[in-house]
Amino acid sequence: MTQETQFLKLLRTATKSDLKVLAKLLCPYLADVELRQMKVWGDRSRLHLDRVTIPLNDLLLNTRSGHITIEKDCFFGHRCMLLTGTHDYKKLGVERLMSVPDSGRDIHIKEGVWLGSGVTVLGPAVIGENAVVAAGSLVIGDVPANTIVAGHPAKPVRLVNGDDIAKS
């Protein structure tokens, strides 16, 4: 058992108003740490991030039902989620909760992809090279390379070179 530091002993004697002041002092630091902290739900060995060149911010990665691969030069707005996990909707109650496939829902984010803040990607999905997913979008399948998608579910709206989809 480690011995409690003098600072922690002192904290235990603090009043509520003292703790409120301390919380105000710490909040900016904690928010900064939180906004830069990637979170993983599931087996970390299913993450393939060896080519990542840009910090992932507060990206949530769920590897429960598949692998997630992120290639180089991809960047993510805040509060994005890459979710491989799912449940069997035909089951009920706790049986539904426990009915999670182990594989088959991989997500692959190709080189140069930009996901705006609040994007959710449900596996299985491949986001093609240089694709852009607009903030707040829900991706429920593949996104072609060099395409901008937006909406719920995300649909192609234009190409990254500025051309309309119909002109391509």
Coordinates of N, CA and C in Angstrom, one line a residue:
M1 N 0.8 -1.2 0.0 CA 0.0 0.0 0.0 C 0.9 1.2 0.0
T2 N 0.6 2.2 -1.0 CA 1.4 3.4 -1.0 C 0.9 4.4 0.0
Q3 N 1.8 5.1 0.5 CA 1.5 6.1 1.5 C 0.9 7.3 0.9
E4 N -0.2 7.8 1.4 CA -0.9 9.0 0.9 C 0.0 10.2 1.0
T5 N 0.0 11.0 0.0 CA 0.8 12.3 0.0 C 0.2 13.3 0.9
Q6 N 1.0 14.2 1.3 CA 0.5 15.3 2.2 C -0.6 16.1 1.4
F7 N -0.5 16.3 0.2 CA -1.4 17.0 -0.6 C -2.8 16.3 -0.6
L8 N -2.8 15.0 -0.8 CA -4.1 14.3 -0.7 C -4.7 14.3 0.7
K9 N -3.9 14.2 1.7 CA -4.4 14.4 3.1 C -5.1 15.7 3.2
L10 N -4.4 16.8 2.7 CA -5.0 18.1 2.8 C -6.3 18.2 2.0
L11 N -6.4 17.6 0.9 CA -7.6 17.6 0.1 C -8.8 17.0 0.8
R12 N -8.5 16.0 1.6 CA -9.6 15.3 2.3 C -10.2 16.3 3.3
T13 N -9.5 17.3 3.7 CA -10.1 18.2 4.7 C -10.7 19.4 4.1
A14 N -10.7 19.5 2.7 CA -11.2 20.7 2.0 C -12.7 20.8 2.2
T15 N -13.2 22.0 2.2 CA -14.6 22.3 2.2 C -15.2 22.2 0.8
K16 N -16.5 22.2 0.6 CA -17.1 22.2 -0.7 C -16.7 23.4 -1.5
S17 N -16.7 24.5 -0.9 CA -16.3 25.8 -1.6 C -14.9 25.7 -2.0
D18 N -14.0 25.1 -1.2 CA -12.6 25.0 -1.6 C -12.5 24.0 -2.8
L19 N -13.2 23.0 -2.8 CA -13.2 22.0 -3.9 C -13.8 22.6 -5.2
K20 N -14.8 23.5 -5.1 CA -15.3 24.2 -6.2 C -14.2 25.1 -6.9
V21 N -13.5 25.8 -6.0 CA -12.4 26.6 -6.5 C -11.3 25.8 -7.2
L22 N -11.0 24.7 -6.6 CA -10.0 23.8 -7.2 C -10.5 23.2 -8.5
A23 N -11.8 22.9 -8.6 CA -12.4 22.4 -9.8 C -12.3 23.4 -11.0
K24 N -12.5 24.7 -10.6 CA -12.4 25.7 -11.6 C -11.0 25.9 -12.1
L25 N -10.0 25.7 -11.2 CA -8.6 25.8 -11.6 C -8.2 24.6 -12.5
L26 N -8.7 23.5 -12.2 CA -8.3 22.3 -13.0 C -9.1 22.1 -14.3
C27 N -10.3 22.6 -14.4 CA -11.2 22.3 -15.5 C -10.5 22.6 -16.9
P28 N -9.8 23.7 -17.1 CA -9.2 24.0 -18.4 C -8.1 22.9 -18.7
Y29 N -7.4 22.5 -17.7 CA -6.4 21.4 -17.9 C -7.0 20.1 -18.3
L30 N -8.1 19.7 -17.5 CA -8.8 18.5 -17.7 C -9.5 18.4 -19.1
A31 N -10.1 19.6 -19.5 CA -10.7 19.6 -20.8 C -9.7 19.5 -21.9
D32 N -8.6 20.1 -21.8 CA -7.5 19.9 -22.8 C -7.0 18.5 -22.9
V33 N -6.9 17.8 -21.8 CA -6.5 16.4 -21.8 C -7.6 15.6 -22.4
E34 N -8.8 15.8 -22.0 CA -9.9 15.0 -22.5 C -10.1 15.2 -24.0
L35 N -9.9 16.4 -24.6 CA -10.0 16.6 -26.0 C -8.9 16.0 -26.8
R36 N -7.9 15.5 -26.2 CA -6.7 14.9 -26.9 C -6.6 13.4 -26.6
Q37 N -7.6 12.8 -25.9 CA -7.5 11.5 -25.5 C -8.3 10.5 -26.3
M38 N -7.7 9.7 -27.1 CA -8.4 8.6 -27.8 C -8.9 7.6 -26.8
K39 N -10.1 7.0 -27.1 CA -10.7 6.0 -26.2 C -10.9 4.7 -27.0
V40 N -10.6 3.6 -26.4 CA -10.8 2.3 -27.1 C -11.8 1.4 -26.3
W41 N -12.8 0.9 -26.9 CA -13.7 -0.1 -26.3 C -13.5 -1.4 -27.1
G42 N -12.9 -2.3 -26.4 CA -12.6 -3.6 -27.1 C -11.1 -3.9 -27.1
D43 N -10.8 -4.9 -27.9 CA -9.4 -5.4 -28.0 C -8.5 -4.4 -28.8
R44 N -7.5 -3.9 -28.1 CA -6.6 -2.9 -28.7 C -5.7 -3.6 -29.8
S45 N -5.6 -4.9 -29.8 CA -4.8 -5.5 -30.8 C -5.5 -5.5 -32.2
R46 N -6.8 -5.1 -32.2 CA -7.5 -5.0 -33.4 C -7.4 -3.6 -34.0
L47 N -6.6 -2.7 -33.4 CA -6.4 -1.4 -33.9 C -5.1 -1.4 -34.8
H48 N -5.2 -0.8 -35.9 CA -4.0 -0.8 -36.8 C -3.7 0.7 -37.1
L49 N -2.9 1.3 -36.3 CA -2.6 2.7 -36.3 C -1.2 3.1 -36.6
D50 N -0.4 2.1 -37.1 CA 1.0 2.2 -37.3 C 1.3 3.3 -38.3
R51 N 0.4 3.6 -39.2 CA 0.7 4.6 -40.2 C 0.1 6.0 -39.9
V52 N -0.5 6.2 -38.7 CA -1.1 7.4 -38.3 C 0.0 8.5 -38.1
T53 N -0.3 9.7 -38.8 CA 0.7 10.8 -38.7 C 0.1 12.0 -38.0
I54 N -1.2 12.0 -37.7 CA -1.8 13.2 -37.2 C -2.5 12.7 -35.9
P55 N -2.5 13.5 -34.8 CA -3.1 13.1 -33.5 C -4.6 12.8 -33.8
L56 N -5.2 11.8 -33.1 CA -6.5 11.4 -33.3 C -7.6 12.1 -32.4
N57 N -7.2 13.1 -31.7 CA -8.1 13.8 -30.8 C -8.8 12.9 -29.9
D58 N -10.1 13.1 -29.6 CA -10.9 12.3 -28.7 C -11.7 11.3 -29.4
L59 N -11.1 10.7 -30.4 CA -11.8 9.6 -31.2 C -12.1 8.4 -30.3
L60 N -13.4 7.9 -30.5 CA -13.8 6.7 -29.8 C -13.7 5.6 -30.8
L61 N -13.0 4.5 -30.5 CA -12.8 3.4 -31.3 C -13.3 2.1 -30.7
N62 N -14.4 1.5 -31.3 CA -15.0 0.3 -30.8 C -14.5 -0.8 -31.7
T63 N -13.8 -1.8 -31.1 CA -13.2 -2.9 -31.8 C -13.9 -4.2 -31.5
R64 N -15.0 -4.1 -30.8 CA -15.7 -5.4 -30.3 C -16.0 -6.4 -31.4
S65 N -16.4 -5.9 -32.6 CA -16.8 -6.8 -33.7 C -16.0 -6.7 -35.0
G66 N -14.8 -6.1 -34.8 CA -13.9 -6.0 -36.0 C -12.7 -5.2 -35.8
H67 N -11.9 -5.1 -36.8 CA -10.6 -4.4 -36.8 C -10.9 -3.0 -37.3
I68 N -10.0 -2.1 -36.9 CA -10.1 -0.7 -37.3 C -8.7 -0.3 -37.8
T69 N -8.6 0.1 -39.1 CA -7.3 0.5 -39.7 C -7.4 2.0 -40.1
I70 N -6.5 2.8 -39.6 CA -6.4 4.2 -40.0 C -5.0 4.4 -40.7
E71 N -5.1 4.9 -41.9 CA -3.8 5.2 -42.7 C -3.3 6.6 -42.4
K72 N -2.2 6.9 -43.1 CA -1.5 8.2 -42.8 C -2.3 9.4 -43.3
D73 N -2.0 10.5 -42.7 CA -2.6 11.8 -43.0 C -4.1 11.9 -42.9
C74 N -4.7 11.1 -42.1 CA -6.1 11.2 -41.8 C -6.3 12.1 -40.6
F75 N -7.4 12.9 -40.6 CA -7.6 13.7 -39.4 C -9.1 13.7 -39.0
F76 N -9.3 13.9 -37.7 CA -10.7 13.8 -37.2 C -11.0 15.0 -36.3
G77 N -12.3 15.5 -36.6 CA -12.8 16.5 -35.7 C -13.1 15.9 -34.3
H78 N -13.5 16.7 -33.4 CA -13.8 16.2 -32.0 C -15.1 15.3 -32.0
R79 N -15.1 14.3 -31.1 CA -16.2 13.5 -30.8 C -16.6 12.6 -32.0
C80 N -15.7 12.1 -32.8 CA -16.0 11.2 -33.8 C -16.0 9.8 -33.2
M81 N -16.7 8.9 -33.8 CA -16.8 7.5 -33.4 C -16.7 6.5 -34.5
L82 N -15.8 5.5 -34.4 CA -15.7 4.4 -35.3 C -16.1 3.2 -34.6
L83 N -17.3 2.6 -35.0 CA -17.9 1.6 -34.2 C -18.1 0.3 -35.0
T84 N -17.4 -0.7 -34.6 CA -17.5 -2.0 -35.2 C -18.6 -2.9 -34.5
G85 N -18.8 -2.6 -33.2 CA -19.7 -3.4 -32.4 C -21.2 -3.2 -32.8
T86 N -22.0 -4.2 -32.6 CA -23.4 -4.2 -32.8 C -24.0 -5.3 -31.9
H87 N -25.3 -5.3 -31.9 CA -26.1 -6.4 -31.2 C -27.1 -7.0 -32.1
D88 N -27.6 -8.2 -31.8 CA -28.6 -8.9 -32.6 C -29.9 -8.3 -32.2
Y89 N -30.5 -7.5 -33.0 CA -31.8 -6.8 -32.7 C -33.0 -7.8 -32.6
K90 N -32.8 -9.1 -33.1 CA -33.9 -10.1 -33.0 C -33.9 -10.7 -31.6
K91 N -32.9 -10.5 -30.8 CA -32.9 -11.0 -29.4 C -33.5 -10.0 -28.5
L92 N -33.9 -10.4 -27.3 CA -34.5 -9.5 -26.4 C -33.7 -9.5 -25.1
G93 N -33.9 -8.3 -24.4 CA -33.3 -8.2 -23.0 C -31.8 -8.4 -23.0
V94 N -31.4 -9.1 -21.9 CA -30.0 -9.4 -21.7 C -29.4 -10.2 -22.8
E95 N -30.2 -11.1 -23.4 CA -29.7 -11.9 -24.5 C -29.3 -11.0 -25.7
R96 N -30.0 -9.9 -25.9 CA -29.6 -9.0 -27.0 C -28.3 -8.3 -26.6
L97 N -28.2 -7.9 -25.3 CA -27.0 -7.3 -24.9 C -25.7 -8.2 -25.1
M98 N -25.9 -9.4 -24.8 CA -24.8 -10.4 -24.9 C -24.5 -10.9 -26.3
S99 N -25.4 -10.7 -27.2 CA -25.3 -11.2 -28.6 C -24.6 -10.2 -29.4
V100 N -23.2 -10.3 -29.4 CA -22.4 -9.4 -30.1 C -21.4 -10.2 -31.0
P101 N -21.5 -10.0 -32.4 CA -20.6 -10.7 -33.2 C -19.1 -10.4 -32.9
D102 N -18.2 -11.4 -33.1 CA -16.8 -11.2 -32.8 C -16.1 -10.6 -34.0
S103 N -16.6 -10.7 -35.2 CA -15.9 -10.2 -36.4 C -16.9 -9.9 -37.5
G104 N -16.3 -9.4 -38.6 CA -17.1 -9.1 -39.8 C -17.5 -7.7 -40.0
R105 N -17.1 -6.8 -39.1 CA -17.6 -5.4 -39.1 C -16.4 -4.4 -39.2
D106 N -15.4 -4.7 -39.9 CA -14.1 -3.9 -40.0 C -14.4 -2.5 -40.5
I107 N -13.6 -1.6 -40.1 CA -13.6 -0.2 -40.6 C -12.2 0.1 -41.1
H108 N -12.1 0.6 -42.3 CA -10.8 1.0 -42.9 C -10.9 2.4 -43.3
I109 N -10.1 3.3 -42.7 CA -10.0 4.7 -43.1 C -8.7 4.9 -43.9
K110 N -8.9 5.1 -45.2 CA -7.8 5.2 -46.1 C -7.0 6.6 -46.0
E111 N -5.9 6.6 -46.7 CA -5.0 7.8 -46.6 C -5.7 9.1 -46.9
G112 N -5.4 10.1 -46.1 CA -5.9 11.5 -46.4 C -7.4 11.8 -46.1
V113 N -8.0 10.9 -45.4 CA -9.5 11.1 -45.1 C -9.6 12.2 -44.0
W114 N -10.7 13.0 -44.1 CA -11.0 14.0 -43.1 C -12.5 13.7 -42.6
L115 N -12.6 13.4 -41.3 CA -13.9 13.3 -40.7 C -14.2 14.5 -39.8
G116 N -15.2 15.2 -40.1 CA -15.6 16.4 -39.4 C -16.1 16.0 -38.0
S117 N -16.2 17.0 -37.1 CA -16.6 16.7 -35.7 C -17.9 16.0 -35.7
G118 N -18.1 15.1 -34.7 CA -19.3 14.4 -34.5 C -19.7 13.3 -35.5
V119 N -18.8 12.9 -36.3 CA -19.1 11.9 -37.3 C -19.1 10.5 -36.7
T120 N -20.1 9.7 -37.0 CA -20.2 8.3 -36.6 C -20.1 7.4 -37.8
V121 N -19.1 6.4 -37.7 CA -19.0 5.4 -38.8 C -19.3 4.1 -38.2
L122 N -20.4 3.4 -38.8 CA -20.8 2.1 -38.3 C -20.2 1.0 -39.3
G123 N -19.4 0.1 -38.8 CA -18.8 -1.0 -39.6 C -19.9 -1.9 -40.1
P124 N -19.6 -2.7 -41.2 CA -18.4 -2.6 -41.9 C -18.4 -1.4 -42.9
A125 N -17.2 -0.8 -43.0 CA -17.1 0.4 -43.9 C -15.7 0.6 -44.3
V126 N -15.5 1.1 -45.6 CA -14.2 1.6 -46.1 C -14.4 3.0 -46.5
I127 N -13.6 3.9 -45.9 CA -13.7 5.3 -46.3 C -12.5 5.6 -47.3
G128 N -12.8 5.8 -48.6 CA -11.8 5.9 -49.6 C -10.8 7.1 -49.4
E129 N -9.7 7.0 -50.1 CA -8.6 8.0 -50.1 C -9.2 9.4 -50.3
N130 N -8.7 10.3 -49.4 CA -9.0 11.7 -49.5 C -10.5 12.1 -49.4
A131 N -11.3 11.2 -49.0 CA -12.8 11.4 -48.8 C -12.9 12.4 -47.6
V132 N -14.0 13.2 -47.7 CA -14.4 14.1 -46.6 C -15.8 13.7 -46.1
V133 N -15.9 13.6 -44.8 CA -17.3 13.3 -44.2 C -17.6 14.5 -43.4
A134 N -18.7 15.1 -43.8 CA -19.2 16.4 -43.1 C -19.5 16.2 -41.7
A135 N -19.3 17.2 -40.9 CA -19.6 17.2 -39.4 C -21.0 16.6 -39.2
G136 N -21.1 15.8 -38.1 CA -22.4 15.3 -37.7 C -23.0 14.2 -38.6
S137 N -22.3 13.7 -39.6 CA -22.8 12.7 -40.5 C -22.7 11.3 -39.9
L138 N -23.6 10.4 -40.4 CA -23.7 9.0 -40.0 C -23.3 8.2 -41.3
V139 N -22.2 7.5 -41.2 CA -21.7 6.6 -42.3 C -22.1 5.2 -42.0
I140 N -22.9 4.6 -43.0 CA -23.3 3.2 -42.8 C -22.9 2.3 -44.0
G141 N -21.8 2.6 -44.5 CA -21.3 1.8 -45.7 C -20.0 2.4 -46.2
D142 N -19.7 2.0 -47.4 CA -18.4 2.6 -48.0 C -18.6 4.0 -48.5
V143 N -17.5 4.7 -48.5 CA -17.5 6.1 -49.0 C -16.4 6.1 -50.2
P144 N -16.8 6.4 -51.4 CA -15.8 6.4 -52.5 C -14.7 7.4 -52.2
A145 N -13.5 7.1 -52.8 CA -12.4 8.0 -52.7 C -12.7 9.3 -53.3
N146 N -12.1 10.4 -52.8 CA -12.2 11.7 -53.4 C -13.6 12.3 -53.4
T147 N -14.4 11.8 -52.5 CA -15.8 12.2 -52.4 C -16.2 12.9 -51.1
I148 N -17.0 13.9 -51.1 CA -17.5 14.5 -49.9 C -18.9 14.0 -49.7
V149 N -19.1 13.5 -48.5 CA -20.5 12.9 -48.1 C -21.0 13.7 -46.9
A150 N -22.3 13.7 -46.8 CA -22.9 14.4 -45.6 C -24.3 13.8 -45.4
G151 N -24.8 13.9 -44.1 CA -26.1 13.6 -43.8 C -26.3 12.3 -43.0
H152 N -27.6 11.9 -42.8 CA -28.0 10.8 -42.0 C -28.9 9.9 -42.8
P153 N -28.5 8.9 -43.5 CA -27.2 8.5 -43.6 C -26.4 9.4 -44.6
A154 N -25.1 9.3 -44.5 CA -24.2 10.1 -45.3 C -24.4 9.7 -46.8
K155 N -24.6 10.7 -47.6 CA -24.7 10.5 -49.1 C -23.7 11.4 -49.8
P156 N -23.2 11.0 -51.0 CA -22.3 11.9 -51.7 C -22.9 13.2 -52.1
V157 N -22.2 14.3 -51.9 CA -22.7 15.6 -52.3 C -21.9 16.3 -53.3
R158 N -20.6 16.0 -53.4 CA -19.7 16.5 -54.4 C -18.3 15.8 -54.4
L159 N -17.5 16.1 -55.3 CA -16.2 15.5 -55.3 C -15.2 16.5 -54.6
V160 N -14.1 16.1 -54.1 CA -13.2 16.9 -53.4 C -12.5 18.0 -54.4
N161 N -12.6 17.8 -55.7 CA -12.1 18.8 -56.6 C -13.1 19.9 -56.9
G162 N -14.3 19.8 -56.2 CA -15.3 20.8 -56.4 C -16.4 20.5 -57.4
D163 N -16.2 19.5 -58.2 CA -17.2 19.1 -59.2 C -18.4 18.5 -58.5
D164 N -19.6 18.7 -59.1 CA -20.8 18.1 -58.6 C -20.7 16.6 -59.0
I165 N -21.4 15.8 -58.2 CA -21.4 14.3 -58.4 C -22.0 14.0 -59.8
A166 N -23.0 14.7 -60.3 CA -23.6 14.5 -61.6 C -22.6 14.7 -62.7
K167 N -21.6 15.6 -62.6 CA -20.7 15.9 -63.6 C -19.6 14.9 -63.8
S168 N -19.4 14.0 -62.8 CA -18.3 13.1 -62.8 C -18.5 11.9 -63.7

